[in-house]
Coordinates of C-alpha atoms and ligand atoms in Angstrom, one line a residue:
Chain A
X4 CA -7.4 80.7 174.5
X5 CA -6.2 84.0 175.9
X6 CA -7.7 83.1 179.2
X7 CA -5.8 79.8 179.3
X8 CA -2.6 81.5 178.1
X9 CA -2.7 84.2 180.8
X10 CA -3.7 81.6 183.5
X11 CA -0.7 79.6 182.4
X12 CA 1.4 82.7 182.6
X13 CA 0.5 83.4 186.2
X14 CA 0.9 79.8 187.1
X15 CA 4.4 79.8 185.8
X16 CA 5.2 83.0 187.5
X17 CA 3.9 81.8 190.8
X18 CA 6.0 78.7 190.4
X19 CA 9.2 80.3 189.3
X20 CA 9.5 83.2 191.7
X21 CA 9.4 81.1 195.0
X22 CA 12.4 79.1 193.9
X23 CA 15.0 81.8 194.5
X24 CA 13.0 82.8 197.6
X25 CA 13.2 79.3 198.9
X26 CA 16.9 79.1 198.1
X27 CA 17.5 82.4 199.8
X28 CA 15.7 81.3 203.0
X29 CA 17.5 77.9 203.0
X30 CA 20.9 79.6 202.6
X31 CA 19.9 82.2 205.2
X32 CA 19.1 79.5 207.7
X33 CA 22.3 77.7 207.0
X34 CA 24.4 80.9 207.4
X35 CA 22.6 81.8 210.6
X36 CA 23.1 78.3 212.1
X37 CA 26.8 78.4 211.1
X38 CA 27.4 81.8 212.7
X39 CA 25.7 80.7 216.0
X40 CA 27.7 77.5 216.0
X41 CA 30.9 79.4 215.3
X42 CA 30.3 81.8 218.2
X43 CA 29.3 78.9 220.5
X44 CA 32.5 77.0 219.8
X45 CA 34.8 80.1 220.0
X46 CA 33.2 81.0 223.3
X47 CA 33.9 77.4 224.5
X48 CA 30.2 76.5 225.0
X49 CA 30.7 73.5 222.7
X50 CA 33.9 71.5 222.6
X51 CA 35.9 71.9 219.4
X52 CA 36.8 68.2 219.8
X53 CA 33.2 67.2 219.1
X54 CA 32.1 69.7 216.5
X55 CA 34.5 71.4 214.1
X56 CA 34.2 75.2 213.6
X57 CA 32.1 76.0 210.6
X58 CA 34.8 78.3 209.4
X59 CA 37.3 75.3 209.5
X60 CA 34.7 73.2 207.6
X61 CA 34.4 75.8 205.0
X62 CA 38.1 76.1 204.6
X63 CA 38.4 72.2 204.4
X64 CA 35.6 72.2 201.8
X65 CA 37.2 74.8 199.6
X66 CA 40.6 73.2 200.0
X67 CA 39.0 69.8 199.1
X68 CA 37.5 71.4 195.9
X69 CA 40.7 73.2 195.0
X70 CA 43.0 70.2 195.4
X71 CA 40.5 68.0 193.5
X72 CA 40.2 65.5 196.4
X73 CA 36.5 66.1 196.9
X74 CA 35.8 66.1 193.2
X75 CA 37.7 62.8 192.7
X76 CA 36.0 61.0 195.6
X77 CA 32.6 62.7 194.9
X78 CA 32.8 61.6 191.3
X79 CA 33.4 58.0 192.5
X80 CA 30.5 58.1 194.9
X81 CA 28.2 59.7 192.3
X82 CA 29.2 57.1 189.8
X83 CA 28.4 54.3 192.2
X84 CA 25.1 55.8 193.3
X85 CA 23.9 56.7 189.8
X86 CA 24.9 53.4 188.3
X87 CA 23.1 51.6 191.2
X88 CA 20.1 53.8 190.6
X89 CA 20.0 53.1 186.9
X90 CA 20.3 49.3 187.4
X91 CA 17.6 49.4 190.1
X92 CA 15.3 51.5 187.8
X93 CA 15.7 49.0 184.9
X94 CA 15.4 46.0 187.1
X95 CA 12.7 47.4 189.2
X96 CA 10.5 48.4 186.3
X97 CA 10.9 45.1 184.6
X98 CA 10.2 43.1 187.7
X99 CA 7.2 45.3 188.5
X100 CA 5.7 44.7 185.1
X101 CA 6.0 40.9 185.6
X102 CA 4.7 41.0 189.1
X103 CA 1.8 43.2 188.3
X104 CA 0.8 41.3 185.1
X105 CA 1.4 37.6 186.0
X106 CA -0.2 36.2 189.1
X107 CA 2.2 33.3 189.4
X108 CA 5.2 35.6 189.3
X109 CA 3.6 37.8 192.0
X110 CA 3.1 34.9 194.4
X111 CA 6.6 33.5 193.7
X112 CA 8.7 36.7 193.6
X113 CA 7.0 39.2 195.9
X114 CA 7.6 37.5 199.3
X115 CA 11.3 37.3 198.4
X116 CA 11.4 41.0 197.6
X117 CA 9.7 41.8 200.9
X118 CA 12.1 39.5 202.8
X119 CA 15.1 41.3 201.2
X120 CA 13.6 44.6 202.0
X121 CA 12.9 43.6 205.6
X122 CA 16.7 42.8 206.1
X123 CA 18.7 45.8 207.0
X124 CA 20.8 46.5 203.9
X125 CA 23.7 47.5 206.1
X126 CA 23.8 43.8 207.2
X127 CA 24.1 42.8 203.6
X128 CA 26.9 45.2 202.7
X129 CA 29.7 43.0 204.1
X130 CA 28.4 40.0 202.1
X131 CA 28.2 42.1 199.0
X132 CA 31.8 43.2 199.5
X133 CA 32.8 39.5 199.6
X134 CA 30.8 38.7 196.5
X135 CA 31.6 41.7 194.4
X136 CA 35.0 42.7 195.7
X137 CA 36.5 45.7 197.2
X138 CA 36.1 48.0 194.2
X139 CA 33.2 50.0 192.8
X140 CA 30.9 47.0 191.9
X141 CA 30.1 46.1 195.5
X142 CA 29.0 49.7 196.2
X143 CA 26.9 49.7 193.1
X144 CA 25.3 46.5 194.3
X145 CA 24.4 48.1 197.7
X146 CA 22.9 51.1 196.0
X147 CA 21.0 48.9 193.6
X148 CA 19.5 46.8 196.4
X149 CA 18.5 49.8 198.4
X150 CA 16.9 51.5 195.4
X151 CA 15.2 48.4 194.0
X152 CA 12.3 48.1 196.4
X153 CA 10.9 51.6 196.3
X154 CA 11.0 51.6 192.5
X155 CA 9.4 48.2 192.3
X156 CA 6.7 48.7 194.9
X157 CA 5.5 52.1 193.6
X158 CA 5.4 50.8 190.1
X159 CA 3.4 47.7 191.0
X160 CA 1.0 49.9 192.9
X161 CA 0.7 52.2 189.9
X162 CA 0.2 49.4 187.4
X163 CA -2.5 47.8 189.6
X164 CA -4.5 51.0 190.3
X165 CA -5.5 51.8 186.7
X166 CA -8.9 53.5 186.5
X167 CA -11.3 50.7 185.6
X168 CA -13.0 53.0 183.1
X169 CA -9.8 53.2 181.1
X170 CA -9.5 49.4 181.0
X171 CA -13.2 49.0 179.9
X172 CA -12.6 51.6 177.2
X173 CA -9.4 49.8 175.9
X174 CA -11.2 46.5 176.0
X175 CA -14.1 47.8 174.1
X176 CA -11.7 48.9 171.4
X177 CA -10.3 45.4 171.2
X178 CA -6.9 46.3 172.7
X179 CA -4.5 43.5 173.3
X180 CA -3.0 42.9 176.7
X181 CA 0.3 44.3 175.5
X182 CA -1.4 47.5 174.2
X183 CA -3.3 47.9 177.4
X184 CA 0.0 47.6 179.3
X185 CA 1.9 50.2 177.2
X186 CA -0.8 52.6 176.1
X187 CA -2.9 52.6 179.3
X188 CA -1.5 51.1 182.4
X189 CA 2.1 52.2 182.2
X190 CA 1.5 55.9 181.4
X191 CA -1.2 55.9 184.1
X192 CA 1.3 54.4 186.5
X193 CA 4.0 57.1 185.8
X194 CA 3.1 59.4 188.8
X195 CA 3.7 56.4 191.1
X196 CA 6.9 55.4 189.2
X197 CA 8.3 58.9 189.7
X198 CA 7.4 58.9 193.4
X199 CA 9.5 55.7 193.7
X200 CA 12.3 57.2 191.6
X201 CA 12.4 60.3 193.8
X202 CA 12.8 58.1 196.9
X203 CA 15.4 56.0 195.2
X204 CA 17.4 59.1 194.1
X205 CA 18.1 59.8 197.7
X206 CA 18.6 56.2 198.8
X207 CA 21.1 55.6 196.0
X208 CA 23.7 57.8 197.8
X209 CA 22.9 56.2 201.2
X210 CA 23.7 52.8 199.5
X211 CA 26.9 54.0 198.0
X212 CA 28.1 55.5 201.2
X213 CA 27.1 52.4 203.3
X214 CA 29.1 50.3 200.8
X215 CA 32.1 52.6 201.2
X216 CA 31.9 52.5 205.0
X217 CA 32.2 48.8 205.0
X218 CA 35.3 48.7 202.9
X219 CA 36.6 51.0 200.2
X220 CA 39.8 52.8 199.1
X221 CA 37.9 55.7 197.4
X222 CA 34.7 57.7 197.5
X223 CA 33.2 60.2 199.9
X224 CA 32.3 57.5 202.5
X225 CA 35.9 56.4 202.5
X226 CA 36.9 60.0 203.0
X227 CA 34.6 60.4 206.0
X228 CA 35.9 57.2 207.6
X229 CA 39.5 58.1 206.9
X230 CA 39.2 61.7 208.2
X231 CA 37.4 60.4 211.3
X232 CA 40.1 57.9 212.1
X233 CA 42.6 60.8 212.0
X234 CA 40.3 62.9 214.1
X235 CA 40.2 65.5 211.2
X236 CA 36.6 66.5 211.9
X237 CA 36.6 69.5 209.6
X238 CA 37.6 67.3 206.7
X239 CA 35.0 64.6 207.7
X240 CA 32.3 67.3 207.7
X241 CA 33.4 68.7 204.4
X242 CA 33.0 65.3 202.9
X243 CA 29.6 64.9 204.5
X244 CA 28.5 68.2 203.0
X245 CA 29.7 67.0 199.6
X246 CA 27.5 63.9 200.0
X247 CA 24.5 66.0 201.0
X248 CA 25.0 68.3 198.0
X249 CA 25.2 65.4 195.6
X250 CA 22.1 63.8 197.0
X251 CA 20.2 67.1 196.9
X252 CA 21.3 67.8 193.3
X253 CA 20.2 64.4 192.1
X254 CA 16.9 64.6 194.0
X255 CA 16.0 67.9 192.4
X256 CA 17.1 66.7 189.0
X257 CA 14.7 63.8 189.4
X258 CA 12.0 66.3 190.4
X259 CA 12.6 68.3 187.3
X260 CA 12.6 65.1 185.2
X261 CA 9.3 64.1 186.8
X262 CA 7.8 67.5 186.2
X263 CA 8.7 67.1 182.5
X264 CA 7.4 63.6 182.0
X265 CA 4.2 64.2 184.0
X266 CA 3.4 67.3 182.1
X267 CA -0.3 66.5 182.2
X268 CA -0.3 66.6 186.0
X269 CA 0.2 70.3 186.4
Chain B
X27 CA -28.7 45.8 163.8
X28 CA -28.8 44.5 167.4
X29 CA -30.8 41.4 168.4
X30 CA -31.2 40.0 171.9
X31 CA -33.3 36.9 172.5
X32 CA -34.1 35.8 176.0
X33 CA -30.9 37.5 177.3
X34 CA -30.4 36.5 180.9
X35 CA -27.5 37.4 183.1
X36 CA -26.7 36.1 186.5
X37 CA -23.9 37.7 188.5
X38 CA -22.1 35.8 191.2
X39 CA -21.1 38.1 194.0
X40 CA -17.9 37.8 195.9
X41 CA -19.9 36.3 198.7
X42 CA -20.9 33.5 196.4
X43 CA -24.6 34.3 196.0
X44 CA -26.2 34.7 192.6
X45 CA -27.9 37.9 191.5
X46 CA -30.3 37.8 188.6
X47 CA -29.6 41.0 186.8
X48 CA -31.4 40.5 183.5
X49 CA -34.3 38.2 183.0
X50 CA -35.1 37.1 179.4
X51 CA -34.6 40.5 177.7
X52 CA -35.6 40.3 174.0
X53 CA -35.4 43.2 171.7
X54 CA -34.5 44.1 168.1
X55 CA -32.9 47.4 167.1
X56 CA -32.9 47.9 163.3
X57 CA -30.3 49.7 161.3
X58 CA -30.2 53.4 161.8
X59 CA -32.7 53.2 164.7
X60 CA -32.2 55.3 167.8
X61 CA -33.4 53.4 170.9
X62 CA -33.2 54.5 174.5
X63 CA -33.5 52.3 177.6
X64 CA -34.9 53.9 180.8
X65 CA -35.4 52.1 184.1
X66 CA -34.7 52.3 187.8
X67 CA -31.2 52.2 189.1
X68 CA -29.8 48.7 189.3
X69 CA -32.2 47.2 186.8
X70 CA -29.4 46.0 184.5
X71 CA -29.2 48.7 181.8
X72 CA -25.4 48.9 182.0
X73 CA -25.2 45.1 182.0
X74 CA -27.1 45.0 178.6
X75 CA -24.7 47.6 177.2
X76 CA -21.6 45.8 178.4
X77 CA -22.8 42.5 177.0
X78 CA -23.5 44.2 173.6
X79 CA -20.0 45.8 173.8
X80 CA -18.5 42.3 174.3
X81 CA -17.2 43.2 177.7
X82 CA -19.1 40.4 179.6
X83 CA -18.3 37.0 178.2
X84 CA -20.8 34.8 180.1
X85 CA -24.5 35.2 179.7
X86 CA -27.5 33.1 178.6
X87 CA -29.6 33.7 175.5
X88 CA -28.8 34.8 172.0
X89 CA -27.1 38.1 171.4
X90 CA -26.3 39.3 167.9
X91 CA -24.7 42.4 166.5
X92 CA -24.7 42.9 162.8
X93 CA -26.0 39.4 162.4
X94 CA -23.2 37.6 164.2
X95 CA -23.1 36.4 167.8
X96 CA -21.3 38.6 170.2
X97 CA -18.1 36.9 171.3
X98 CA -16.0 39.9 172.3
X99 CA -15.5 43.6 171.3
X100 CA -16.3 44.2 167.7
X101 CA -15.0 47.1 165.5
X102 CA -18.7 47.5 164.4
X103 CA -19.5 48.7 167.9
X104 CA -18.3 51.8 169.7
X105 CA -19.0 52.7 173.3
X106 CA -19.2 56.0 175.2
X107 CA -19.4 55.6 179.0
X108 CA -20.8 57.8 181.7
X109 CA -17.3 59.1 182.5
X110 CA -15.6 60.5 179.4
X111 CA -12.6 58.3 180.3
X112 CA -10.1 60.5 178.3
X113 CA -6.5 59.6 178.9
X114 CA -5.2 62.6 180.7
X115 CA -1.7 62.5 179.1
X116 CA -3.1 62.6 175.6
X117 CA -4.3 65.7 173.7
X118 CA -7.9 65.9 172.4
X119 CA -6.7 64.8 169.0
X120 CA -4.7 61.9 170.3
X121 CA -7.5 60.7 172.5
X122 CA -9.8 60.7 169.4
X123 CA -7.2 58.7 167.5
X124 CA -6.8 56.1 170.2
X125 CA -9.1 53.5 168.6
X126 CA -7.2 53.9 165.3
X127 CA -3.9 53.3 167.1
X128 CA -5.3 50.3 169.0
X129 CA -6.7 48.8 165.8
X130 CA -3.5 49.7 163.9
X131 CA -5.4 51.4 161.1
X132 CA -2.7 54.0 160.4
X133 CA -3.1 57.3 162.3
X134 CA -2.0 59.4 159.3
X135 CA -5.0 58.3 157.2
X136 CA -7.4 59.3 159.9
X137 CA -6.2 62.8 160.7
X138 CA -8.6 64.4 158.2
X139 CA -11.5 62.4 159.6
X140 CA -10.5 63.4 163.2
X141 CA -10.5 67.0 162.1
X142 CA -14.0 66.6 160.7
X143 CA -15.3 65.0 163.9
X144 CA -13.7 67.7 166.0
X145 CA -15.6 70.2 163.9
X146 CA -18.8 68.2 164.2
X147 CA -18.7 68.2 168.0
X148 CA -17.8 71.9 168.0
X149 CA -14.2 71.6 169.4
X150 CA -12.2 73.2 166.6
X151 CA -9.2 74.9 168.1
X152 CA -9.0 72.5 171.0
X153 CA -7.2 69.7 169.2
X154 CA -3.9 70.2 171.1
X155 CA -5.5 70.7 174.6
X156 CA -5.2 68.2 177.4
X157 CA -8.4 66.8 179.0
X158 CA -7.7 68.8 182.2
X159 CA -8.1 72.0 180.2
X160 CA -11.6 71.1 179.0
X161 CA -15.0 71.4 180.7
X162 CA -17.1 68.3 181.5
X163 CA -19.3 68.9 178.5
X164 CA -16.3 69.3 176.2
X165 CA -14.8 66.0 177.5
X166 CA -18.0 64.2 176.6
X167 CA -17.9 65.6 173.1
X168 CA -14.4 64.3 172.7
X169 CA -15.6 60.9 174.0
X170 CA -18.3 60.9 171.3
X171 CA -15.9 61.9 168.6
X172 CA -13.6 59.1 169.7
X173 CA -16.5 56.6 169.5
X174 CA -17.3 57.8 165.9
X175 CA -13.7 57.8 164.5
X176 CA -13.6 54.2 163.6
X177 CA -17.0 54.6 161.8
X178 CA -18.8 52.0 163.8
X179 CA -22.2 50.8 162.7
X180 CA -23.5 50.9 166.2
X181 CA -23.1 53.4 169.0
X182 CA -23.6 52.4 172.6
X183 CA -24.0 55.3 175.0
X184 CA -24.3 54.7 178.8
X185 CA -25.6 57.9 180.3
X186 CA -23.0 60.0 178.5
X187 CA -24.4 63.3 179.7
X188 CA -25.5 62.1 183.1
X189 CA -23.0 64.1 185.0
X190 CA -23.7 67.4 183.2
X191 CA -25.9 70.3 184.1
X192 CA -29.3 70.6 182.4
X193 CA -28.4 73.3 180.0
X194 CA -25.2 71.7 178.7
X195 CA -27.2 68.5 178.4
X196 CA -29.8 70.1 176.2
X197 CA -27.2 71.4 173.9
X198 CA -25.4 68.1 173.7
X199 CA -28.7 66.2 173.1
X200 CA -29.4 68.5 170.2
X201 CA -26.0 67.8 168.8
X202 CA -26.4 64.1 169.4
X203 CA -29.7 64.1 167.6
X204 CA -28.2 65.9 164.7
X205 CA -25.1 63.6 164.6
X206 CA -27.3 60.5 164.7
X207 CA -29.5 61.7 161.9
X208 CA -26.6 62.9 159.8
X209 CA -24.5 59.7 160.2
X210 CA -27.3 57.2 160.2
X211 CA -25.8 55.2 163.0
X212 CA -27.7 52.6 165.0
X213 CA -27.8 54.1 168.5
X214 CA -28.6 52.5 171.9
X215 CA -28.7 55.1 174.6
X216 CA -29.1 54.5 178.3
X217 CA -30.4 57.4 180.3
X218 CA -32.2 58.4 183.5
X219 CA -33.9 61.3 181.8
X220 CA -37.3 60.5 180.3
X221 CA -37.3 63.8 178.4
X222 CA -33.9 63.0 176.8
X223 CA -35.1 59.5 175.9
X224 CA -38.3 60.7 174.2
X225 CA -36.6 63.7 172.5
X226 CA -33.8 61.5 170.9
X227 CA -35.4 58.2 170.2
X228 CA -37.5 56.3 167.7
X229 CA -38.3 53.9 170.5
X230 CA -38.1 53.9 174.3
X231 CA -37.6 50.7 176.2
X232 CA -38.8 50.8 179.8
X233 CA -37.4 48.3 182.2
X234 CA -38.6 47.0 185.6
X235 CA -36.6 47.0 188.8
X236 CA -34.2 44.0 189.3
X237 CA -34.4 41.4 187.9
X238 CA -34.4 43.6 184.8
X239 CA -37.2 42.8 182.4
X240 CA -38.7 44.9 179.6
X241 CA -41.9 46.3 180.9
X242 CA -43.0 48.1 177.7
X243 CA -41.7 49.5 174.5
X244 CA -43.0 52.8 173.3
X245 CA -42.6 54.1 169.7
X246 CA -42.0 57.8 169.4
X247 CA -43.4 59.2 166.2
X248 CA -42.0 62.7 166.0
X249 CA -40.5 63.6 162.6
X250 CA -36.8 64.5 162.3
X251 CA -34.9 66.8 162.6
X252 CA -36.3 67.6 166.0
X253 CA -35.9 71.0 167.7
X254 CA -35.7 71.7 171.4
X255 CA -39.2 73.4 171.2
X256 CA -40.6 69.9 170.7
X257 CA -40.1 69.2 174.4
X258 CA -42.6 71.9 175.4
X259 CA -45.5 70.6 173.2
X260 CA -48.5 68.8 174.7
X261 CA -47.9 65.8 172.5
X262 CA -44.4 65.4 173.9
X263 CA -45.7 65.7 177.4
X264 CA -48.1 62.8 176.8
X265 CA -45.2 60.6 175.9
X266 CA -43.1 61.5 178.9
X267 CA -46.2 61.3 181.2
X268 CA -47.0 57.9 179.9
X269 CA -43.4 56.6 180.5
X270 CA -43.3 58.2 183.9
X271 CA -46.6 56.4 184.8
X272 CA -45.2 53.0 183.6
X273 CA -42.0 53.5 185.6
X274 CA -44.0 54.3 188.8
X275 CA -46.6 51.5 188.6
X276 CA -44.5 48.5 187.8
Ligands
ATP304 N1 -19.8 42.8 188.6 C1 -20.9 42.6 189.3 N2 -21.0 41.6 190.2 C2 -22.2 41.4 190.9 N3 -23.3 42.1 190.7 C3 -23.3 43.1 189.8 C4 -22.1 43.4 189.0 N4 -22.4 44.4 188.1 C5 -23.7 44.7 188.4 N5 -24.2 43.9 189.3 C6 -25.6 44.0 189.8 O1 -26.4 43.8 188.7 C7 -27.5 44.7 188.7 C8 -27.6 45.5 187.5 O2 -26.5 46.4 187.4 P1 -26.3 47.5 186.3 O3 -25.0 48.2 186.5 O4 -26.5 46.8 185.0 O5 -27.5 48.5 186.6 P2 -28.0 49.8 185.9 O6 -29.4 49.6 185.4 O7 -27.0 50.2 184.9 O8 -28.0 50.8 187.1 P3 -27.7 52.4 187.2 O9 -28.9 53.1 186.5 O10 -27.6 52.7 188.6 O11 -26.4 52.6 186.4 C9 -27.3 45.5 190.0 O12 -28.2 45.1 191.0 C10 -25.9 45.3 190.4 O13 -25.8 45.2 191.8
MG305 MG1 -25.6 51.9 184.8

């Protein structure tokens, strides 16, 4: 007992301490790169027309936050991405269960999914704008389509790779197909599912931004395009940084959720 | 009670050829008897067990468990496999209660029984642990407790201790012997260990290489309870020597 407790203690400690360390080194790298870039631009080695000065970007970012512009547009992009992610998760899990459980569905649906996946989603974005309009729903649709495939494929793989011993065991206890699915296959597939959700958590923002690039009047993607067209590079970069921060935050939130749900994996 | 009469099983491989795995296997295992099957690898031992467990639907011959033909898994039969097959996301207690959950017998009613079984297999204090926190031997004990929770008439064990070291195996065999005597279950054990078979059984069934047939059945007359000292007696050695001889000269 004690042994396990102390082992757990060290395990936690060795997991907890590196987080600030990692953060420190990441921030350190960033600051260093920014300083080098700043000096290079000020010295004239890199043209300020191509790359904005990091100090200008920082000012634009802080201004954006203070004026609420970044928060407003960031909120819209986040809403699109998260809604797309949520729809893709529900839809992806449901489809995956049907595909994995029913042969006929697999042969009917799967090729279509692959075909959709093989089409560059950017090529679909203009169509989706026509179908879903200029507002938020078309961006949600792009995010959904981008997220759907990873969620579905990883879940199908997970549902189909259940340990044969578990299935024998469940059968010998007289489990119904439904019980086998929910008590054995699905929990066993969760590590796969979360691998898919992690991928999708990043893709969701790509989807929302792509949708906004094609046509939008709000959102960080719109902000980037707008700043670009006015050659306000610092503002464009500030918006890009906001996108990256949002994606990063959601990705690590997913990691944390996965860590909780897959408690037996650690 | 288990009865097989001319049980024959032919597998069809993916290539389309037929493999005769069992050839007219007939045996009767009475209530409360402990019978072991030994035989070379691939002779069809697991096949017999899976048929009895209702996991293989197509076979020839008559197979009865508790006087009714086997048509699928029966609540009268519980199985423990070579791998403990504990669900890694469930605690020891919840793994043991899985059959109750599956058969919808009401988990609350069985908590006391689960606690008894956990004590019987020597795992008190480990109820809330995950399988990954247990040793191999402890996992097999959980697997046996899980097989016992629904109070089956018949226990089918497919090399449950095969993957364990000799010392752990001795300990678990002693416990299994004690549990079988105490609960009066009908037990069919598959094993590669002749010593284990003789030590635990009322009868040892020796099988030939594929196609699996019963070569000989040996009654073991030692009184119960049996202690581990028994294994070093000359009488015991006669039994094991005899079985070894049969296995080598078929
Ligand atoms: N699903 C299957 N399809 C085709 N052949 C099979 C199948 N399962 C088992 N066999 C064959 O049937 C024979 C008996 O297999 P079985 O698993 O019952 O042997 P066993 O006595 O349990 O062997 P071991 O001691 O190695 O566990 C083997 O020759 C095996 O190749
Ligand atoms: Mg076997």
